[in-house]
Short mmCIF file of C-alpha atoms in Angstrom, two decimals:
data_model
loop_
_atom_site.label_atom_id
_atom_site.label_comp_id
_atom_site.label_asym_id
_atom_site.label_seq_id
_atom_site.Cartn_x
_atom_site.Cartn_y
_atom_site.Cartn_z
CA MET A 233 -27.66 2.60 -15.23
CA ASP A 234 -29.93 0.03 -13.89
CA LEU A 235 -27.60 -1.92 -11.70
CA GLU A 236 -30.02 -4.06 -10.66
CA LYS A 237 -31.09 -5.56 -14.23
CA LEU A 238 -27.25 -5.71 -14.65
CA TYR A 239 -26.56 -7.45 -11.78
CA TYR A 240 -28.92 -10.62 -12.32
CA GLU A 241 -27.67 -10.76 -15.91
CA ILE A 242 -24.36 -11.41 -14.70
CA LYS A 243 -25.55 -13.37 -11.86
CA ASN A 244 -27.42 -15.82 -14.70
CA TYR A 245 -24.29 -15.94 -16.32
CA ILE A 246 -22.26 -16.73 -13.61
CA GLU A 247 -24.24 -19.90 -12.79
CA ILE A 248 -23.67 -21.25 -16.22
CA VAL A 249 -19.67 -21.19 -15.70
CA ASP A 250 -18.04 -24.31 -14.43
CA PHE A 251 -15.33 -22.76 -12.30
CA SER A 252 -13.64 -26.29 -11.69
CA LYS A 253 -12.63 -25.96 -15.37
CA LEU A 254 -11.18 -22.41 -14.56
CA TRP A 255 -8.87 -23.35 -11.85
CA ARG A 256 -8.64 -26.22 -9.19
CA GLY A 257 -10.69 -25.41 -5.89
CA PHE A 258 -11.89 -21.98 -7.41
CA GLU A 259 -15.73 -21.40 -6.56
CA PRO A 260 -18.01 -18.21 -7.31
CA LEU A 261 -17.88 -15.51 -4.60
CA LYS A 262 -20.58 -12.90 -3.88
CA PHE A 263 -20.26 -9.82 -5.93
CA ALA A 264 -21.14 -6.02 -6.15
CA LEU A 265 -21.79 -3.56 -8.89
CA TYR A 266 -21.81 0.28 -8.01
CA THR A 267 -21.51 3.92 -9.54
CA ASP A 268 -20.62 7.27 -7.99
CA SER A 269 -23.87 7.25 -6.38
CA GLU A 270 -25.53 3.73 -5.47
CA CYS A 271 -24.25 0.05 -5.35
CA PHE A 272 -26.01 -3.22 -5.72
CA PHE A 273 -24.94 -6.27 -3.84
CA ASP A 274 -26.43 -9.51 -2.90
CA GLY A 275 -29.79 -8.85 -4.39
CA THR A 276 -30.42 -5.38 -2.77
CA TYR A 277 -29.26 -1.82 -2.93
CA ILE A 278 -27.01 -0.69 -0.29
CA ASP A 279 -25.19 2.12 1.08
CA LYS A 280 -22.52 3.04 -1.02
CA THR A 281 -19.00 3.74 1.21
CA ASP A 282 -15.29 4.10 0.53
CA VAL A 283 -14.58 0.72 0.68
CA PHE A 284 -15.93 0.38 -2.77
CA LEU A 285 -13.10 1.73 -4.57
CA GLY A 286 -11.67 0.58 -7.95
CA ASN A 287 -12.49 -3.01 -9.73
CA THR A 288 -11.23 -5.48 -7.02
CA SER A 289 -12.22 -7.73 -4.39
CA ILE A 290 -12.76 -6.50 -1.05
CA LEU A 291 -13.28 -7.86 2.52
CA TYR A 292 -16.71 -6.83 3.50
CA ASN A 293 -18.89 -7.70 6.63
CA GLY A 294 -16.10 -10.69 6.92
CA GLU A 295 -16.11 -12.32 3.49
CA TRP A 296 -14.17 -11.53 0.06
CA VAL A 297 -16.64 -10.02 -2.32
CA ALA A 298 -15.79 -8.92 -5.97
CA ILE A 299 -16.60 -5.36 -6.77
CA TRP A 300 -17.22 -3.67 -10.11
CA ASN A 301 -17.45 0.11 -10.83
CA VAL A 302 -19.77 0.56 -13.72
CA GLN A 303 -18.98 3.60 -15.80
CA GLU A 304 -19.80 2.73 -19.06
CA GLN A 305 -21.97 0.21 -21.29
CA ILE A 306 -20.30 -3.22 -21.39
CA SER A 307 -21.28 -6.74 -23.03
CA PRO A 308 -22.47 -8.48 -19.82
CA ILE A 309 -20.61 -11.48 -20.77
CA VAL A 310 -17.41 -9.66 -20.79
CA LEU A 311 -18.28 -8.06 -17.58
CA THR A 312 -18.95 -11.48 -15.96
CA SER A 313 -15.66 -12.55 -17.32
CA LYS A 314 -14.26 -9.47 -15.51
CA ILE A 315 -16.24 -10.00 -12.31
CA ILE A 316 -14.96 -13.64 -12.32
CA HIS A 317 -11.57 -12.31 -12.66
CA GLU A 318 -12.01 -10.18 -9.29
CA MET A 319 -13.60 -13.22 -7.61
CA PHE A 320 -10.20 -14.87 -8.27
CA HIS A 321 -8.39 -12.37 -6.37
CA GLY A 322 -10.63 -12.87 -3.41
CA PHE A 323 -10.11 -16.69 -3.76
CA GLN A 324 -6.37 -15.94 -3.53
CA MET A 325 -7.14 -13.75 -0.34
CA MET A 326 -8.75 -16.48 1.11
CA ASN A 327 -5.85 -18.73 0.41
CA HIS A 328 -3.28 -16.39 1.83
CA ASP A 329 -1.49 -16.52 -1.41
CA SER A 330 1.92 -15.00 -0.40
CA ARG A 331 3.16 -14.18 -3.93
CA PHE A 332 1.86 -10.50 -3.99
CA PRO A 333 4.26 -8.11 -4.64
CA ASP A 334 5.08 -4.93 -2.50
CA GLU A 335 3.80 -2.57 -5.37
CA LEU A 336 5.41 0.62 -3.66
CA ASP A 337 8.63 -1.09 -3.18
CA ALA A 338 8.51 -1.83 -6.77
CA LEU A 339 7.60 1.58 -7.74
CA TYR A 340 10.89 2.71 -6.14
CA ASN A 341 13.13 0.22 -7.12
CA TYR A 342 12.11 -1.62 -10.15
CA LYS A 343 14.27 -0.50 -13.06
CA HIS A 344 13.15 -0.38 -16.84
CA GLU A 345 16.24 -1.36 -18.13
CA GLU A 346 17.24 -1.59 -21.82
CA GLY A 347 18.63 -5.13 -21.63
CA ASN A 348 15.91 -6.63 -19.69
CA LEU A 349 13.01 -5.04 -21.76
CA SER A 350 14.72 -5.97 -24.92
CA LEU A 351 14.99 -9.73 -23.90
CA LYS A 352 11.24 -9.49 -22.86
CA LEU A 353 10.21 -8.55 -25.92
CA MET A 354 12.19 -11.36 -27.94
CA GLU A 355 10.45 -13.49 -25.53
CA ASN A 356 6.95 -12.22 -26.10
CA GLN A 357 7.43 -12.68 -29.66
CA LEU A 358 8.16 -16.45 -29.24
CA LEU A 359 5.24 -16.42 -26.95
CA TYR A 360 2.92 -15.16 -29.63
CA HIS A 361 4.01 -17.59 -32.18
CA LEU A 362 3.78 -20.48 -29.22
CA SER A 363 0.06 -19.33 -28.85
CA THR A 364 -0.47 -19.68 -32.60
CA ARG A 365 1.50 -22.85 -33.18
CA PHE A 366 2.95 -24.69 -30.55
CA ASP A 367 6.79 -26.10 -31.02
CA LYS A 368 8.72 -27.74 -28.38
CA ASP A 369 12.10 -26.26 -29.49
CA MET A 370 10.70 -22.86 -29.53
CA PHE A 371 9.36 -23.42 -25.93
CA ARG A 372 12.43 -24.52 -24.78
CA GLU A 373 14.34 -21.31 -26.07
CA PHE A 374 11.68 -19.02 -24.93
CA LEU A 375 12.49 -20.61 -21.10
CA LYS A 376 16.49 -20.17 -21.81
CA ILE A 377 15.77 -16.49 -22.55
CA ARG A 378 13.49 -16.27 -19.31
CA LYS A 379 16.29 -18.20 -17.46
CA TYR A 380 19.14 -15.89 -18.85
CA ARG A 381 16.98 -12.73 -17.42
CA PHE A 382 16.26 -14.60 -14.07
CA ASP A 383 19.83 -14.63 -13.59
CA SER A 384 20.93 -11.38 -15.00
CA PHE A 385 17.90 -9.02 -13.93
CA ARG A 386 16.86 -11.06 -10.57
CA TYR A 387 14.52 -8.35 -8.96
CA ALA A 388 13.02 -7.21 -12.31
CA TYR A 389 12.29 -10.71 -13.15
CA HIS A 390 10.61 -11.46 -9.74
CA TYR A 391 8.51 -8.74 -9.73
CA GLU A 392 7.41 -9.19 -13.43
CA SER A 393 6.68 -12.91 -12.29
CA SER A 394 4.80 -12.08 -9.36
CA ILE A 395 2.38 -9.79 -11.41
CA GLU A 396 2.11 -12.74 -13.88
CA GLN A 397 1.14 -14.71 -10.90
CA ILE A 398 -1.26 -12.84 -9.17
CA GLU A 399 -2.80 -10.63 -12.04
CA GLY A 400 -1.74 -13.13 -15.23
CA THR A 401 -3.58 -16.00 -13.43
CA ALA A 402 -6.73 -13.84 -12.83
CA ASN A 403 -6.46 -12.70 -16.89
CA PHE A 404 -6.09 -16.27 -17.48
CA VAL A 405 -9.47 -17.12 -15.51
CA GLU A 406 -11.20 -14.39 -17.36
CA LEU A 407 -10.19 -15.79 -20.81
CA HIS A 408 -11.32 -19.03 -19.93
CA CYS A 409 -14.14 -17.77 -18.56
CA LEU A 410 -15.07 -16.11 -22.05
CA LYS A 411 -14.35 -19.52 -23.39
CA GLN A 412 -17.19 -20.91 -21.97
CA LEU A 413 -19.59 -18.27 -22.52
CA SER A 414 -18.68 -17.13 -26.13
CA ALA A 415 -16.23 -18.73 -28.51
CA GLU A 416 -16.37 -15.39 -30.50
CA LEU A 417 -15.72 -13.16 -27.77
CA PHE A 418 -12.97 -15.68 -26.42
CA GLU A 419 -10.92 -15.60 -29.78
CA LYS A 420 -11.24 -12.09 -29.88
CA ALA A 421 -9.98 -11.57 -26.34
CA LEU A 422 -7.15 -13.94 -26.94
CA SER A 423 -6.14 -12.15 -30.46
CA ALA A 424 -5.91 -8.94 -28.42
CA VAL A 425 -3.79 -10.35 -25.82
CA ARG A 426 -1.58 -11.58 -28.55
CA GLU A 427 -1.06 -8.29 -29.98
CA ARG A 428 -0.60 -6.29 -27.21
CA ILE A 429 2.38 -8.18 -25.78
CA ILE A 430 4.34 -7.78 -29.06
CA LYS A 431 4.30 -4.06 -29.36
CA PRO A 432 7.25 -2.65 -27.84
CA ASN A 433 5.43 0.49 -26.03
CA ASN A 434 3.05 -1.75 -24.33
CA LEU A 435 6.47 -2.66 -22.04
CA LEU A 436 6.22 0.61 -20.25
CA PRO A 437 5.35 0.57 -17.55
CA ILE A 438 6.12 -2.97 -17.36
CA ARG A 439 3.05 -3.96 -14.73
CA VAL A 440 0.32 -3.69 -17.14
CA ILE A 441 1.44 -5.92 -19.82
CA CYS A 442 2.37 -8.77 -17.22
CA TYR A 443 -1.20 -9.44 -16.97
CA ASP A 444 -1.60 -10.50 -20.59
CA ILE A 445 1.73 -12.32 -20.82
CA GLY A 446 0.72 -14.29 -17.35
CA ALA A 447 -2.43 -15.23 -18.93
CA LEU A 448 -0.94 -16.28 -22.77
CA LEU A 449 1.71 -18.44 -21.19
CA LEU A 450 -0.95 -20.09 -18.73
CA HIS A 451 -2.88 -20.37 -21.94
CA VAL A 452 -0.10 -22.22 -24.06
CA MET A 453 0.95 -24.40 -21.08
CA THR A 454 -2.70 -25.50 -20.72
CA GLU A 455 -3.65 -25.97 -24.16
CA ASN A 456 0.10 -28.29 -24.58
CA ASN A 457 -0.31 -30.04 -21.44
CA ILE A 458 2.56 -28.38 -19.83
CA ALA A 459 2.26 -28.67 -15.73
CA PHE A 460 2.40 -25.67 -13.95
CA GLU A 461 1.99 -24.77 -9.97
CA ASP A 462 -1.92 -24.26 -9.36
CA GLY A 463 -1.61 -24.55 -5.72
CA PHE A 464 -0.34 -21.56 -3.29
CA SER A 465 3.19 -22.39 -2.78
CA SER A 466 5.71 -19.57 -2.20
CA VAL A 467 6.96 -19.65 -5.63
CA THR A 468 5.65 -17.75 -8.54
CA PHE A 469 4.63 -20.27 -11.51
CA ALA A 470 7.05 -18.12 -13.88
CA GLU A 471 9.78 -19.07 -11.72
CA ALA A 472 9.25 -22.71 -10.81
CA ILE A 473 9.22 -23.56 -14.49
CA LEU A 474 12.85 -22.48 -14.58
CA ASN A 475 13.84 -25.04 -12.28
CA ASP A 476 15.51 -27.25 -14.69
CA VAL A 477 16.38 -24.83 -17.31
CA VAL A 478 20.08 -23.94 -18.24
CA GLY A 479 20.25 -20.57 -19.80
CA LYS A 480 22.81 -18.93 -22.06
CA LYS A 481 23.76 -15.52 -22.97
CA TYR A 482 21.50 -13.64 -25.14
CA VAL A 483 22.10 -10.41 -27.35
CA PRO A 484 18.88 -8.21 -27.58
CA GLU A 485 17.63 -8.13 -30.97
CA ARG A 486 16.12 -4.45 -30.49
CA ASN A 487 17.38 -1.30 -29.04
CA MET A 488 15.09 -0.17 -26.54
CA LYS A 489 17.00 3.20 -25.93
CA CYS A 490 14.94 5.53 -27.84
CA LEU A 491 11.61 3.99 -26.30
CA LEU A 492 12.82 4.33 -22.88
CA ASP A 493 14.08 8.16 -23.23
CA SER A 494 10.60 8.89 -25.02
CA TYR A 495 8.84 7.29 -21.66
CA ASN A 496 11.03 9.28 -19.32
CA ALA A 497 10.38 12.39 -21.35
CA LYS A 498 6.71 12.19 -21.14
CA ALA A 499 6.94 11.46 -17.46
CA SER A 500 9.05 14.35 -16.83
CA GLU A 501 6.70 16.64 -18.54
CA VAL A 502 3.79 15.46 -16.84
CA ILE A 503 5.55 16.32 -13.45
CA ARG A 504 6.86 19.67 -14.87
CA LYS A 505 3.12 20.94 -15.78
CA ALA A 506 1.87 19.71 -12.46
CA LYS A 507 4.20 21.66 -10.59
CA GLU A 508 3.72 24.70 -13.04
CA LYS A 509 0.00 24.31 -12.64
CA ASN A 510 0.96 24.34 -8.56
CA THR A 511 -2.48 22.97 -7.41
CA ILE A 512 -1.01 21.39 -4.20
CA ILE A 513 -3.34 19.06 -1.98
CA ALA A 514 -0.52 18.28 0.58
CA ASP A 515 2.61 20.36 1.28
CA THR A 516 4.05 18.91 4.20
CA PRO A 517 5.80 15.42 4.69
CA CYS A 518 3.31 12.66 5.17
CA ASP A 519 3.32 8.85 4.67
CA LEU A 520 2.50 7.71 1.21
CA LEU A 521 -0.23 4.85 1.70
CA GLY A 522 -1.48 4.08 -1.56
CA VAL A 523 -1.41 5.04 -5.51
CA ASN A 524 -3.08 3.37 -8.23
CA VAL A 525 -0.40 1.07 -8.81
CA TYR A 526 -2.05 -0.44 -11.91
CA ASP A 527 0.03 2.04 -14.42
CA ALA A 528 1.67 4.15 -11.90
CA ILE A 529 5.17 5.83 -12.94
CA PHE A 530 8.38 6.34 -11.04
CA CYS A 531 10.40 9.13 -12.59
CA GLU A 532 13.06 11.61 -10.83
CA ASN A 533 11.47 11.20 -7.30
CA HIS A 534 7.98 11.47 -8.24
CA ILE A 535 5.20 9.27 -8.46
CA ILE A 536 2.42 9.90 -11.07
CA SER A 537 -0.84 8.05 -10.11
CA ARG A 538 -4.15 8.34 -11.79
CA TYR A 539 -7.63 8.34 -10.55
CA PHE A 540 -6.59 8.38 -6.84
CA VAL A 541 -3.79 8.70 -3.61
CA MET A 542 -4.11 8.08 -0.29
CA PHE A 543 -1.74 9.66 2.34
CA GLY A 544 -1.59 10.70 6.05
CA SER A 545 -1.01 8.72 9.11
CA GLY A 546 -2.66 7.24 12.42
CA ASP A 547 -6.05 8.55 12.39
CA ASN A 548 -5.36 11.29 10.17
CA GLN A 549 -5.55 9.21 6.81
CA GLN A 550 -7.03 10.70 3.79
CA ILE A 551 -7.95 9.44 0.11
CA GLU A 552 -8.20 12.12 -2.91
CA TYR A 553 -9.65 11.40 -6.27
CA GLY A 554 -8.21 12.41 -9.72
CA ASP A 555 -4.92 12.17 -11.41
CA PHE A 556 -1.45 13.14 -9.33
CA VAL A 557 2.12 14.20 -9.02
CA ILE A 558 3.56 13.25 -5.78
CA GLU A 559 7.18 14.35 -4.86
CA THR A 560 8.91 11.85 -2.64
CA ASN A 561 12.39 12.24 -1.02
CA ALA A 562 12.15 9.02 0.91
CA TYR A 563 10.78 5.36 0.68
CA LYS A 564 6.70 5.69 0.97
CA LYS A 565 7.09 9.34 1.87
CA ALA A 566 5.67 12.17 0.25
CA THR A 567 6.69 15.88 0.79
CA LYS A 568 4.16 17.26 -1.76
CA ILE A 569 1.14 16.08 -3.75
CA TYR A 570 0.15 18.12 -6.76
CA ARG A 571 -3.29 17.68 -8.86
CA ILE A 572 -2.78 17.01 -12.48
#
């Protein structure tokens, strides 16, 4: 992989993008591309350290920098949009956005409840149609379902709206970056987002689909001149739009019990197999410092984390790479960690 060549291709595309049309006040940040063995940043190869982990924005030498782990061939235009997505996270951090959720808290406390998910699927079906042909009455109905969920499943709605705020806005920026660089790639990406949100299986775990839902909702509102909070208040835009909405009781159109049972059964099987394999990397109680929250699963007092886990305390902190099952008997505490 020629990181230097790819870096300058992306840099050239970034210079074409009008950031002021993506989000108010947003400006480009520096970025780095890296692999397992090398890292190219700001026009030169640098030593790769442990701070280069995942695809995100990190504070590096006193400034926020977007980073991307290049693992496979990808269209430079698509990668540009994803780098700008990560730049937007740096923009959020620079502006001290207070709406980042406590991800570990949500792992322990978010409940995948049948009623909430059934109503959310109804919402998503309406959002799909709103994104293809906007209708004011349909949008009002969409908001009323959301208001009912907000009143009935407050913790769940707040967590979902936090992900829609933090990751949905970044996905929205990513989509509209594509819109500037390639109409064809934008339409392809927009169509994929629409299709993903109406597939029931994609509601589990809930965090992942909130990227798409937040982005598509913002796209619909932008395209139809519906105002939303684009500053850095303490309230998510998905909660703010409910201020003047009066909810009503809804009966879910679809039973999600079979889907939830299957989801939990699969997670239980992953846990069972990990314990049967019994490859233990930590077998004494320790602080759980971090997991890959993107699609982590909490089941039967165990957390399933792909790609990495961080644990320990004080000066004795470590990170292990791979897929893991973490046994936990208290909040943010690990009793055993199994490699899958």
